Coordinates of C-alpha atoms in Angstrom, one line a residue:
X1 CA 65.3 -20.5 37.5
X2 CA 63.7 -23.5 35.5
X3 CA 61.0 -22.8 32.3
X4 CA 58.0 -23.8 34.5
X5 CA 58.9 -21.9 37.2
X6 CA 59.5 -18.7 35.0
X7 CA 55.9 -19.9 33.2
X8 CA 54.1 -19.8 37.2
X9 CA 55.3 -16.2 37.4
X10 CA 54.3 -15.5 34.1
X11 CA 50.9 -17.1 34.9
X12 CA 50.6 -15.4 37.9
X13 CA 51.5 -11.8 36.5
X14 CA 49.1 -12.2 33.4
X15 CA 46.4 -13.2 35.8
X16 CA 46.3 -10.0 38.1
X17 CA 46.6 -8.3 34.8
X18 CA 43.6 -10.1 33.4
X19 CA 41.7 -9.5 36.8
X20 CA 42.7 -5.8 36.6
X21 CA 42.0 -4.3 33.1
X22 CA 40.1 -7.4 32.4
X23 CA 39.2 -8.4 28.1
X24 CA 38.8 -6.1 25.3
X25 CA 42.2 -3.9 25.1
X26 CA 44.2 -4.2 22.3
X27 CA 47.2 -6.8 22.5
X28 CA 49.7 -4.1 22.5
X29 CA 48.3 -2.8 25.5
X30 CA 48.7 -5.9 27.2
X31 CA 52.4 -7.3 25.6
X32 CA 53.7 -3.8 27.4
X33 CA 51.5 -4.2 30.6
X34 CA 52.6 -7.6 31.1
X35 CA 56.3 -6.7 30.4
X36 CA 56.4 -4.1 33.0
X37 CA 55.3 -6.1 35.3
X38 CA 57.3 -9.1 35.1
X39 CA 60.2 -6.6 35.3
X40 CA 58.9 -5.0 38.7
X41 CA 59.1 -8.8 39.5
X42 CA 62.8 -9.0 38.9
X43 CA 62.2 -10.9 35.3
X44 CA 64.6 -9.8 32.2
X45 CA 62.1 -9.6 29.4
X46 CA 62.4 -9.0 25.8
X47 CA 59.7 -7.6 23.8
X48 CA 59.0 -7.9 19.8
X49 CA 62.1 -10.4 19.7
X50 CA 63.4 -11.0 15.5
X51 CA 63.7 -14.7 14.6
X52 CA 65.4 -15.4 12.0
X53 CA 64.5 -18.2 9.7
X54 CA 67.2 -20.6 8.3
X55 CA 66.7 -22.2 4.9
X56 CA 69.9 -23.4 3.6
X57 CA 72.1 -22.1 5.6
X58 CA 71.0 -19.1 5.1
X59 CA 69.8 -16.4 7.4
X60 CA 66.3 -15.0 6.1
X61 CA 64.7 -12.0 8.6
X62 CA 61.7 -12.8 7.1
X63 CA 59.6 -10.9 10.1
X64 CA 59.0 -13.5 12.5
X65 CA 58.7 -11.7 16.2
X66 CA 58.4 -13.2 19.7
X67 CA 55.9 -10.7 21.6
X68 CA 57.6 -11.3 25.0
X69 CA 61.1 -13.2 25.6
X70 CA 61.3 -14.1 29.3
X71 CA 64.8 -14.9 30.8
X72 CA 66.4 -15.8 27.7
X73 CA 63.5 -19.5 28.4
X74 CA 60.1 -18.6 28.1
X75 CA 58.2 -17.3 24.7
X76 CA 55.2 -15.8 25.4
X77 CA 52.7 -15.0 23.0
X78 CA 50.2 -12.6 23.5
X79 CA 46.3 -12.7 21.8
X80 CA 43.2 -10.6 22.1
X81 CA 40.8 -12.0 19.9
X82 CA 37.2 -13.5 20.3
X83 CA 38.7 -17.0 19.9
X84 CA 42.2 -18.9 19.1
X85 CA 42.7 -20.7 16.1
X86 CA 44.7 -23.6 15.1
X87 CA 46.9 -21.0 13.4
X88 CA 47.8 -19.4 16.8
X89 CA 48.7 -22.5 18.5
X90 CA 51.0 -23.5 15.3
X91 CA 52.6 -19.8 15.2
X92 CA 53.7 -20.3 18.9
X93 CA 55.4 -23.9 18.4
X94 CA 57.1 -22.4 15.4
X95 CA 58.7 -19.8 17.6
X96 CA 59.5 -22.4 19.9
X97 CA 61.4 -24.6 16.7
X98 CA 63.2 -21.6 15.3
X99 CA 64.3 -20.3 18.5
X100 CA 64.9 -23.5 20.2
X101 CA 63.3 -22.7 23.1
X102 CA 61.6 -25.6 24.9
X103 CA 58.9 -23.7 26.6
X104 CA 55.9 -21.1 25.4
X105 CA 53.0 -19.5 26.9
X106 CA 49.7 -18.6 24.8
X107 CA 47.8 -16.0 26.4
X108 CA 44.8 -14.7 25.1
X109 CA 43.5 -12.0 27.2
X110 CA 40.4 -11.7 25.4
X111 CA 38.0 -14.3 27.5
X112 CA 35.9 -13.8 30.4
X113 CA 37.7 -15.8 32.7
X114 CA 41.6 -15.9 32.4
X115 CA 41.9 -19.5 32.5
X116 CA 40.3 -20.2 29.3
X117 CA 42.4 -17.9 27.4
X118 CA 46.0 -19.9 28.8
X119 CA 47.5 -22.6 27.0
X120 CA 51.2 -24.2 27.7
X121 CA 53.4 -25.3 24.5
X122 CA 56.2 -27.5 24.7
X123 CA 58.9 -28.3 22.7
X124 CA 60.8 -31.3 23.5
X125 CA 60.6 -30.4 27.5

Protein backbone atom coordinates (compact mmCIF):
# COMPACT_ATOMS: atom_id res chain seq x y z
CA UNK A 1 0.00 0.00 0.00
CA UNK A 2 1.45 3.43 -1.21
CA UNK A 3 1.73 6.73 1.44
CA UNK A 4 -1.37 8.36 -0.14
CA UNK A 5 -3.35 5.59 -0.12
CA UNK A 6 -2.49 4.86 3.67
CA UNK A 7 -3.08 8.99 4.11
CA UNK A 8 -7.02 8.38 2.31
CA UNK A 9 -7.63 5.83 5.11
CA UNK A 10 -6.20 7.86 7.57
CA UNK A 11 -8.34 10.83 6.20
CA UNK A 12 -11.21 8.85 6.05
CA UNK A 13 -10.95 7.28 9.74
CA UNK A 14 -10.10 10.79 11.39
CA UNK A 15 -13.21 12.17 9.58
CA UNK A 16 -15.94 9.77 11.07
CA UNK A 17 -14.01 10.35 14.25
CA UNK A 18 -14.31 14.11 13.83
CA UNK A 19 -18.08 13.70 12.85
CA UNK A 20 -18.61 11.40 15.88
CA UNK A 21 -17.08 12.95 19.06
CA UNK A 22 -16.77 16.13 17.13
CA UNK A 23 -13.95 19.27 18.65
CA UNK A 24 -13.04 20.00 22.15
CA UNK A 25 -11.52 16.48 23.65
CA UNK A 26 -8.17 16.42 24.57
CA UNK A 27 -5.52 15.15 21.93
CA UNK A 28 -4.90 12.14 23.86
CA UNK A 29 -8.28 11.17 23.53
CA UNK A 30 -8.15 11.38 19.95
CA UNK A 31 -4.28 9.89 19.12
CA UNK A 32 -5.90 6.57 20.98
CA UNK A 33 -9.40 6.90 19.25
CA UNK A 34 -7.92 7.22 15.94
CA UNK A 35 -5.37 4.33 16.56
CA UNK A 36 -7.98 1.91 17.38
CA UNK A 37 -9.63 2.59 14.63
CA UNK A 38 -7.17 2.35 11.89
CA UNK A 39 -6.40 -1.05 13.55
CA UNK A 40 -10.09 -2.31 13.22
CA UNK A 41 -9.27 -1.23 9.65
CA UNK A 42 -6.44 -3.69 9.26
CA UNK A 43 -3.66 -0.71 9.66
CA UNK A 44 -0.36 -1.54 11.96
CA UNK A 45 -0.04 1.68 13.87
CA UNK A 46 2.45 2.87 16.26
CA UNK A 47 1.71 5.30 18.90
CA UNK A 48 4.13 7.83 20.84
CA UNK A 49 7.01 6.63 18.40
CA UNK A 50 10.96 7.87 19.96
CA UNK A 51 13.05 9.65 17.23
CA UNK A 52 16.17 9.96 17.88
CA UNK A 53 18.20 12.93 16.82
CA UNK A 54 21.68 12.50 15.13
CA UNK A 55 24.29 15.20 15.66
CA UNK A 56 27.63 13.99 14.97
CA UNK A 57 27.14 10.69 14.64
CA UNK A 58 25.79 10.47 17.68
CA UNK A 59 22.46 9.15 18.81
CA UNK A 60 20.69 11.85 21.20
CA UNK A 61 16.93 10.61 22.61
CA UNK A 62 16.33 13.97 23.12
CA UNK A 63 12.33 13.41 23.36
CA UNK A 64 11.12 13.77 20.04
CA UNK A 65 7.74 11.40 19.61
CA UNK A 66 5.66 10.67 16.51
CA UNK A 67 1.92 10.62 17.94
CA UNK A 68 0.78 7.92 15.45
CA UNK A 69 3.15 5.75 13.03
CA UNK A 70 1.05 4.22 10.27
CA UNK A 71 2.45 1.17 8.31
CA UNK A 72 5.95 1.84 8.99
CA UNK A 73 4.93 5.28 5.98
CA UNK A 74 2.67 7.64 7.27
CA UNK A 75 3.45 10.18 10.46
CA UNK A 76 0.52 11.53 11.77
CA UNK A 77 0.33 14.22 14.06
CA UNK A 78 -2.41 14.88 16.13
CA UNK A 79 -3.60 18.77 17.46
CA UNK A 80 -6.48 19.98 19.49
CA UNK A 81 -5.91 23.53 19.82
CA UNK A 82 -7.98 26.78 18.80
CA UNK A 83 -5.57 27.28 15.93
CA UNK A 84 -2.16 25.77 14.29
CA UNK A 85 0.90 27.60 14.31
CA UNK A 86 3.78 27.84 12.11
CA UNK A 87 5.48 25.80 14.89
CA UNK A 88 3.19 22.81 14.28
CA UNK A 89 3.58 22.62 10.65
CA UNK A 90 7.66 22.84 11.22
CA UNK A 91 7.43 20.08 14.23
CA UNK A 92 5.70 17.71 11.67
CA UNK A 93 8.32 18.16 8.63
CA UNK A 94 11.00 17.66 11.27
CA UNK A 95 9.52 14.24 12.07
CA UNK A 96 9.32 13.64 8.55
CA UNK A 97 13.45 14.65 8.19
CA UNK A 98 14.59 12.66 11.16
CA UNK A 99 12.56 9.76 10.40
CA UNK A 100 12.92 9.85 6.81
CA UNK A 101 9.60 9.35 6.16
CA UNK A 102 8.20 11.02 2.95
CA UNK A 103 4.77 11.47 4.03
CA UNK A 104 2.77 13.24 7.24
CA UNK A 105 -0.68 14.04 8.16
CA UNK A 106 -1.49 17.17 10.53
CA UNK A 107 -4.75 16.79 12.10
CA UNK A 108 -6.18 19.18 14.22
CA UNK A 109 -9.32 17.99 15.58
CA UNK A 110 -10.20 21.12 17.17
CA UNK A 111 -12.20 22.99 14.28
CA UNK A 112 -15.74 23.03 13.45
CA UNK A 113 -15.59 21.42 10.21
CA UNK A 114 -12.89 18.62 9.76
CA UNK A 115 -11.54 19.89 6.73
CA UNK A 116 -10.10 22.93 8.05
CA UNK A 117 -8.16 21.24 10.67
CA UNK A 118 -6.23 18.69 7.73
CA UNK A 119 -3.09 19.56 6.26
CA UNK A 120 -0.69 17.04 4.04
CA UNK A 121 3.28 17.38 4.50
CA UNK A 122 5.66 16.05 2.26
CA UNK A 123 8.98 15.30 2.27
CA UNK A 124 10.70 14.73 -0.89
CA UNK A 125 7.38 12.60 -2.28
Amino acid sequence: MSENEIAKIVIDTSFHLHKTVGPGLLESTYEHALKYDLEERGLTVESQVAIPFVYKDVKLDVGYRIDLFVENKLIVEIKSVEKLAPVHFAQTLTYLRLSEVKLGLLINFNTKLFKEGVHRLVNGL
